[in-house]
Backbone as CSV, one residue per row, in Angstrom:
resi,resn,N_x,N_y,N_z,CA_x,CA_y,CA_z,C_x,C_y,C_z
1,VAL,0.791,-1.172,0.021,0.276,-0.166,0.255,0.733,1.031,-0.187
2,THR,2.204,1.097,0.626,2.882,2.375,0.632,3.458,2.725,-0.697
3,ARG,3.464,2.011,-1.574,3.785,2.291,-3.023,2.758,3.291,-3.709
4,LYS,1.457,2.954,-3.175,0.571,3.485,-4.146,0.218,4.682,-3.375
5,CYS,-0.312,4.655,-1.993,-0.768,5.716,-0.960,0.349,6.094,-0.043
6,LYS,0.534,7.396,-0.267,1.407,8.263,0.417,0.843,8.271,2.065
7,GLN,-0.150,8.522,2.032,-0.755,8.730,3.611,-2.092,8.076,3.782
8,PRO,-2.609,6.871,4.162,-3.941,6.358,4.070,-4.438,6.942,5.114
9,SER,-5.989,6.914,5.045,-6.670,7.618,6.226,-7.463,6.206,6.606
10,TRP,-6.670,5.895,7.947,-7.397,4.744,8.574,-7.687,4.811,10.018
11,PHE,-8.915,4.503,10.543,-9.152,4.453,11.709,-9.957,3.155,12.157
12,ALA,-9.663,2.723,13.371,-10.005,1.547,13.704,-11.687,1.391,13.591
13,GLU,-12.113,-0.116,13.620,-13.466,-0.100,13.595,-14.290,0.307,14.915
14,SER,-13.253,0.230,15.899,-14.013,0.861,17.258,-14.254,2.173,17.259
15,TYR,-13.400,2.863,16.413,-13.575,4.349,16.328,-14.630,4.521,15.430
16,ALA,-15.186,4.002,14.501,-16.233,3.978,13.721,-17.330,3.781,14.181
17,GLU,-17.355,2.683,14.983,-18.898,2.178,16.008,-18.908,3.554,17.057
18,TYR,-17.857,4.049,17.465,-17.960,5.245,18.264,-18.535,6.368,17.747
19,ILE,-18.164,6.666,16.530,-18.496,7.890,15.527,-20.332,7.556,15.419
20,ILE,-20.439,6.337,14.839,-21.819,6.115,14.572,-22.718,5.991,15.839
21,LYS,-22.460,5.989,16.876,-23.026,5.690,18.094,-23.353,7.185,18.698
22,LYS,-22.441,7.814,18.525,-22.529,9.469,18.785,-23.071,10.233,17.946
23,TYR,-22.971,10.102,16.685,-23.404,11.226,15.878,-24.657,10.824,15.032
24,LEU,-24.763,9.533,14.341,-25.417,9.039,13.735,-27.035,8.113,14.176
25,THR,-28.022,8.831,13.698,-29.329,8.385,14.348,-30.247,7.933,13.798
26,SER,-29.902,7.648,12.163,-30.635,7.067,11.293,-30.821,5.531,11.116
27,GLY,-31.549,4.921,10.784,-31.297,3.303,10.783,-30.435,2.984,9.603
28,THR,-30.190,4.015,8.577,-29.567,3.814,7.270,-28.258,4.507,7.290
29,ILE,-27.088,3.912,7.138,-25.910,4.750,6.860,-25.360,4.607,5.290
30,VAL,-25.084,5.915,4.642,-25.081,5.764,3.314,-23.233,6.172,3.236
31,ASP,-22.383,5.757,2.447,-21.222,5.827,2.256,-20.708,5.632,0.835
32,PRO,-20.589,6.567,-0.104,-19.819,6.396,-1.335,-18.560,6.206,-1.486
33,PHE,-17.784,5.886,-0.388,-16.501,5.595,-0.226,-16.112,4.432,0.654
34,ALA,-16.826,3.283,0.142,-16.631,2.063,1.359,-14.923,1.677,1.553
35,GLY,-14.164,1.653,0.600,-12.995,1.613,1.137,-12.656,0.171,1.340
36,TRP,-12.038,-0.197,2.459,-11.759,-1.286,3.116,-12.964,-1.961,4.137
37,GLY,-13.981,-1.415,4.257,-15.283,-1.737,5.083,-15.300,-1.609,6.332
38,THR,-14.366,-0.610,6.860,-14.500,-0.402,8.429,-15.767,0.231,8.728
39,ARG,-16.297,1.058,7.931,-17.527,1.732,8.197,-18.632,0.873,8.025
40,TYR,-18.253,-0.240,7.115,-19.507,-1.017,6.652,-19.724,-2.059,8.065
41,ASP,-18.682,-2.649,8.575,-18.653,-3.663,9.831,-18.876,-2.770,10.817
42,ALA,-18.596,-1.494,11.044,-19.111,-0.818,12.389,-20.674,-0.795,12.401
43,ALA,-21.194,-0.244,11.100,-22.606,-0.071,10.870,-23.346,-1.379,11.260
44,ILE,-22.907,-2.723,10.879,-23.399,-3.714,11.105,-23.521,-4.016,12.562
45,LYS,-22.289,-3.956,13.144,-22.399,-4.203,14.643,-23.376,-3.103,15.386
46,CYS,-23.619,-1.786,14.939,-24.528,-1.179,15.492,-25.900,-1.275,14.994
47,HIS,-26.122,-2.346,14.380,-27.224,-2.495,13.863,-28.123,-1.738,12.769
48,LYS,-27.100,-0.945,11.896,-27.704,-0.108,10.920,-27.532,-0.831,9.667
49,GLU,-28.640,-0.262,8.709,-28.520,-0.754,7.405,-27.104,0.318,6.803
50,TYR,-26.230,-0.534,5.792,-25.188,0.319,5.277,-25.535,-0.008,3.680
51,ILE,-25.327,1.138,3.075,-25.370,1.255,1.681,-24.225,1.829,1.397
52,GLY,-23.462,0.992,0.695,-22.170,1.749,0.071,-21.841,1.214,-1.360
53,CYS,-20.638,2.022,-1.566,-20.334,1.729,-2.947,-18.607,2.294,-2.921
54,ASP,-18.164,1.651,-3.972,-16.502,2.231,-4.213,-16.196,1.996,-5.729
55,LEU,-15.231,2.872,-6.059,-15.122,3.019,-7.334,-14.076,1.960,-7.850
56,ASN,-13.179,1.321,-6.997,-12.358,0.111,-7.279,-12.946,-1.174,-7.493
57,PRO,-13.033,-1.570,-8.889,-13.578,-2.930,-9.187,-12.796,-4.380,-8.082
58,GLU,-11.812,-4.166,-8.209,-10.860,-5.216,-7.284,-11.194,-5.134,-5.892
59,LEU,-11.801,-4.033,-5.385,-11.887,-3.944,-4.038,-13.371,-4.298,-3.702
60,VAL,-14.402,-3.934,-4.669,-15.784,-4.342,-4.599,-15.837,-6.150,-4.741
61,LYS,-15.002,-6.617,-5.688,-14.832,-7.928,-5.707,-14.756,-8.788,-4.514
62,TRP,-13.442,-8.241,-3.794,-13.049,-8.538,-2.593,-13.953,-8.564,-1.396
63,HIS,-14.594,-7.378,-1.397,-16.028,-7.331,-0.516,-16.981,-8.486,-0.856
64,ALA,-17.484,-8.489,-2.027,-18.557,-9.562,-2.522,-17.914,-11.113,-2.009
65,GLU,-16.494,-11.338,-2.067,-16.139,-12.383,-1.522,-16.192,-12.702,0.122
66,LYS,-16.356,-11.540,0.523,-16.516,-11.635,2.047,-17.868,-11.633,2.446
67,GLY,-18.581,-11.493,1.664,-20.055,-11.422,1.893,-20.772,-9.993,2.101
68,ARG,-19.921,-8.781,1.901,-20.306,-7.508,1.945,-21.292,-7.094,0.613
69,LYS,-22.144,-6.281,0.769,-23.131,-6.098,-0.048,-22.416,-4.484,-0.265
70,ILE,-21.435,-4.406,-1.108,-20.818,-2.934,-1.647,-20.993,-3.002,-2.958
71,GLN,-21.472,-2.104,-3.593,-21.763,-1.803,-5.177,-20.615,-0.979,-5.795
72,LEU,-20.364,-1.374,-6.800,-19.266,-0.723,-7.840,-19.871,0.303,-8.451
73,ASN,-19.231,1.564,-8.042,-19.862,2.876,-8.782,-19.212,4.089,-8.156
74,ASP,-19.131,5.143,-9.117,-18.227,6.408,-8.541,-19.173,7.339,-7.758
75,ALA,-18.468,7.988,-6.576,-19.217,8.717,-5.616,-19.687,9.973,-6.442
76,LYS,-19.242,10.300,-7.730,-19.826,11.464,-8.364,-21.271,10.825,-9.007
77,GLU,-21.381,9.884,-9.317,-22.459,9.249,-9.765,-23.510,8.651,-8.735
78,PHE,-22.877,8.309,-7.690,-23.902,7.562,-6.803,-24.981,8.359,-6.188
79,LYS,-26.199,7.855,-6.413,-27.339,8.625,-5.709,-28.029,7.841,-4.693
80,PHE,-28.756,8.739,-3.788,-29.775,7.848,-2.687,-30.519,9.154,-2.198
81,GLU,-31.906,8.470,-2.548,-32.779,9.558,-2.196,-33.495,9.458,-0.764
82,GLY,-33.289,8.167,-0.195,-33.906,7.728,1.006,-33.412,8.514,2.160
83,GLU,-34.083,8.506,3.270,-33.961,8.943,4.594,-32.542,8.262,5.210
84,CYS,-31.564,8.851,5.780,-30.144,8.302,5.923,-29.631,9.259,6.746
85,ASP,-28.344,8.789,7.212,-27.147,9.372,7.513,-26.092,9.066,6.590
86,VAL,-25.355,10.078,6.419,-24.121,9.893,5.587,-22.692,9.660,6.257
87,PHE,-21.614,8.703,6.138,-20.708,8.890,7.134,-19.522,8.561,6.073
88,ILE,-18.580,9.174,5.646,-17.707,9.076,4.853,-16.400,9.502,5.365
89,CYS,-15.329,9.021,4.728,-13.775,9.245,4.355,-13.387,9.272,3.086
90,PRO,-13.850,10.252,2.689,-12.967,10.368,1.354,-11.589,10.540,1.074
91,PRO,-10.947,10.341,-0.222,-9.621,10.266,-0.442,-9.439,11.872,-0.606
92,TYR,-7.964,12.105,-0.217,-7.786,13.719,-0.402,-6.901,14.003,-1.371
93,LYS,-7.001,14.740,-2.208,-6.320,14.732,-3.426,-5.360,13.783,-3.964
94,ASP,-3.994,13.864,-3.876,-2.963,12.654,-4.179,-2.609,11.863,-3.035
95,THR,-2.920,12.035,-2.066,-2.359,11.391,-0.681,-2.916,9.948,-0.651
96,GLU,-3.838,9.616,-1.389,-4.730,8.293,-1.439,-4.837,7.669,-2.772
97,VAL,-4.219,7.684,-3.418,-4.407,7.021,-4.865,-3.931,5.432,-5.150
98,TYR,-5.137,4.766,-4.972,-5.079,3.527,-5.106,-5.078,2.731,-6.607
99,PHE,-5.656,3.410,-7.242,-5.597,2.585,-8.491,-5.432,3.699,-9.754
100,THR,-5.157,3.080,-10.841,-5.371,4.170,-12.106,-6.495,4.625,-12.350
101,GLY,-6.761,5.887,-12.720,-8.231,6.457,-13.170,-8.843,6.943,-12.000
102,GLN,-8.445,6.726,-10.887,-9.092,7.492,-9.617,-8.845,8.897,-9.538
103,ASP,-9.725,9.821,-9.261,-9.930,11.217,-9.251,-8.783,11.563,-8.324
104,SER,-7.861,12.381,-8.641,-6.912,12.750,-7.590,-6.576,14.494,-7.257
105,LEU,-7.688,15.112,-7.752,-7.791,16.213,-7.737,-8.602,16.934,-6.712
106,LEU,-9.710,16.446,-6.188,-10.639,16.739,-5.413,-10.126,16.980,-3.711
107,THR,-10.470,17.924,-2.832,-10.373,17.976,-1.578,-11.603,17.096,-1.050
108,GLN,-11.569,16.602,0.270,-12.201,15.904,0.954,-13.430,16.679,1.178
109,CYS,-13.490,17.890,1.362,-14.828,18.911,1.418,-15.382,19.180,0.159
110,GLU,-14.698,19.177,-0.893,-15.285,19.196,-2.217,-16.051,17.850,-2.298
111,TRP,-15.251,16.585,-2.045,-16.413,15.151,-2.091,-17.305,15.522,-1.179
112,LEU,-17.393,16.079,-0.108,-18.503,16.085,0.639,-19.516,16.852,0.199
113,GLU,-19.510,18.077,-0.623,-20.259,18.709,-1.384,-21.041,17.820,-2.460
114,ILE,-19.908,17.142,-3.340,-20.733,15.992,-4.099,-21.651,15.066,-3.501
115,VAL,-21.233,14.532,-2.203,-22.067,13.542,-1.770,-23.260,14.195,-1.166
116,ARG,-23.512,15.525,-0.631,-24.586,16.267,-0.439,-25.558,16.383,-1.278
117,ASN,-24.910,16.721,-2.488,-25.819,16.838,-3.786,-26.677,15.729,-4.158
118,ASN,-25.760,14.716,-4.094,-26.234,13.170,-4.276,-27.210,12.418,-3.376
119,VAL,-26.771,12.912,-2.190,-27.621,12.279,-0.993,-28.142,13.043,-0.418
120,PRO,-29.271,14.033,-1.069,-29.817,15.213,-0.553,-30.785,15.096,0.962
121,ASN,-31.398,14.038,1.216,-32.306,13.638,2.153,-31.679,13.275,3.302
122,ALA,-30.284,13.578,3.729,-29.765,12.494,4.986,-29.688,13.740,6.028
123,ASN,-30.037,13.088,7.222,-30.342,14.009,8.330,-28.883,14.499,8.794
124,ARG,-28.064,14.102,8.589,-26.735,14.300,9.010,-25.461,13.909,8.252
125,TYR,-24.576,14.646,8.131,-23.261,14.267,7.254,-22.154,14.308,8.078
126,VAL,-21.456,12.953,8.288,-20.172,13.093,9.013,-19.120,12.500,8.343
127,MET,-18.103,13.311,8.278,-16.920,13.178,7.689,-15.768,13.121,8.608
128,VAL,-14.830,12.107,8.073,-13.485,12.087,8.730,-12.262,12.459,7.892
129,CYS,-11.826,13.431,8.138,-11.038,13.906,6.919,-9.513,14.294,7.507
130,LYS,-8.337,14.733,6.615,-7.312,15.052,6.959,-6.910,16.664,7.110
131,VAL,-7.587,17.213,5.998,-7.234,18.542,5.753,-8.647,19.103,5.602
132,VAL,-9.158,20.313,6.463,-10.394,20.980,6.328,-10.342,22.172,5.738
133,ASP,-11.027,22.402,4.439,-11.023,23.591,3.664,-11.600,24.875,4.136
134,PRO,-11.143,26.020,3.845,-11.574,26.802,4.773,-12.984,27.373,4.584
135,GLY,-13.612,27.394,5.654,-14.962,27.867,5.586,-15.983,26.551,6.428
136,TYR,-14.999,25.421,6.539,-15.818,24.221,7.128,-15.049,23.898,8.580
137,GLU,-14.341,24.851,9.030,-13.669,24.937,10.132,-14.883,24.943,11.265
138,GLN,-15.930,25.534,11.162,-16.884,25.554,12.116,-17.720,23.951,12.261
139,TYR,-17.344,23.335,11.341,-18.070,21.824,11.428,-17.184,20.851,12.100
140,ILE,-16.149,21.133,12.623,-15.201,20.049,13.506,-15.747,20.072,15.083
141,LEU,-16.215,18.811,15.121,-16.241,18.697,16.336,-15.384,17.712,17.081
142,GLU,-14.762,17.102,16.543,-13.369,16.171,17.240,-12.003,16.167,16.159
143,GLU,-11.258,16.054,17.004,-9.883,16.033,16.318,-8.922,14.983,16.952
144,LYS,-8.648,13.815,16.144,-7.874,12.563,16.511,-6.516,12.721,16.124
145,VAL,-5.746,12.573,16.773,-4.143,12.223,16.715,-3.666,10.884,16.400
146,ASN,-3.356,10.486,15.005,-3.003,9.278,14.679,-1.612,8.885,14.634
147,LYS,-1.103,7.839,15.400,0.582,7.657,15.233,0.919,6.178,14.529
148,SER,1.500,6.134,13.595,1.592,4.916,12.941,3.003,4.927,12.401
149,HIS,3.327,3.992,11.589,4.633,3.967,10.767,4.561,4.856,9.851
150,PHE,3.494,5.626,9.543,3.475,6.561,8.372,3.877,7.734,9.131
151,GLY,3.961,7.897,10.334,4.381,9.111,11.168,2.938,9.734,11.863
152,ILE,3.148,10.699,12.358,1.997,11.530,13.130,1.087,12.415,12.293
153,ASN,-0.279,12.262,12.387,-1.218,12.794,11.567,-2.462,13.173,12.388
154,LYS,-3.075,14.311,11.771,-4.057,14.480,12.844,-5.483,14.088,11.511
155,GLU,-6.631,13.776,12.319,-7.742,13.425,11.377,-9.111,14.476,12.104
156,TYR,-9.712,14.830,11.367,-10.967,15.655,12.157,-12.222,15.079,11.770
157,VAL,-13.198,15.161,12.498,-14.414,14.630,12.611,-15.495,15.969,12.268
158,LEU,-16.237,16.138,11.151,-16.887,17.286,10.796,-18.241,16.830,10.743
159,VAL,-19.051,17.338,11.330,-20.677,17.108,11.418,-21.389,18.119,10.861
160,ILE,-22.294,17.852,9.762,-22.976,19.097,9.118,-24.647,18.446,9.303
161,ASP,-25.490,19.328,10.037,-26.729,18.885,9.784,-27.281,19.132,8.327
162,ASN,-28.367,18.666,8.047,-29.015,18.593,6.519,-29.296,20.336,6.573
163,ASN,-29.721,20.864,7.739,-29.926,22.376,7.243,-29.091,23.402,6.700
164,TYR,-27.811,22.721,6.909,-26.623,23.510,6.213,-26.767,23.657,4.612
165,ARG,-26.463,24.624,4.115,-26.305,24.766,2.615,-24.892,25.526,2.108
166,SER,-24.149,25.003,1.427,-22.665,25.439,0.779,-23.187,26.735,0.021
167,ASN,-22.383,27.600,-0.039,-22.507,28.836,-1.093,-22.287,28.703,-2.580
C-alpha cells in the first residue's frame, strides 16, 4: 500500500462504531467511499443498514467474496434519495491514490459537497478527514491524532446537519 498510497486514512472499527453511536441516529448509513469496509463492519455491529459503493472494481470484488454488499460505483454518480445519515472518509487529492483512473484532484470537503448533492435527504453528514477547507472549520467536532509507521497525523470529524447549505 505504501507504494500507491502516500498517507492512507485509517481508523479502527471501534472508532467508526464510536462515531456511529455518537453522531448518527438514522437506521441507514450511506457511504460512497466504502474503502476497506471499516464503516460497513461498524454499521452492522451497530445494527444499521449500510448502503455503500466504491470505485475500485478489485476492492468491490473482494467485498463480495467476504459477503459484504458494496456496489461498484463512482461517488460522483452514486445517488440515494431515502432518509439516512452519511458517514464518509473520502480520499484527499493525491495522498490516497489506489488505482489508475481514480480522481486525485478533489479535496475531501469538495467530495463532501458532491455527496451532499447526490444524497440530499440525509439527516446528518459526518466526515472524517485530514484537511479541512476554509469555511468548514466551524463543523469540526473532534480532532484525533494518529500515530503509525506513516508518522503522526491529525484527522478531523466534521458534522453537518441537513439544514446547512454551501454557497
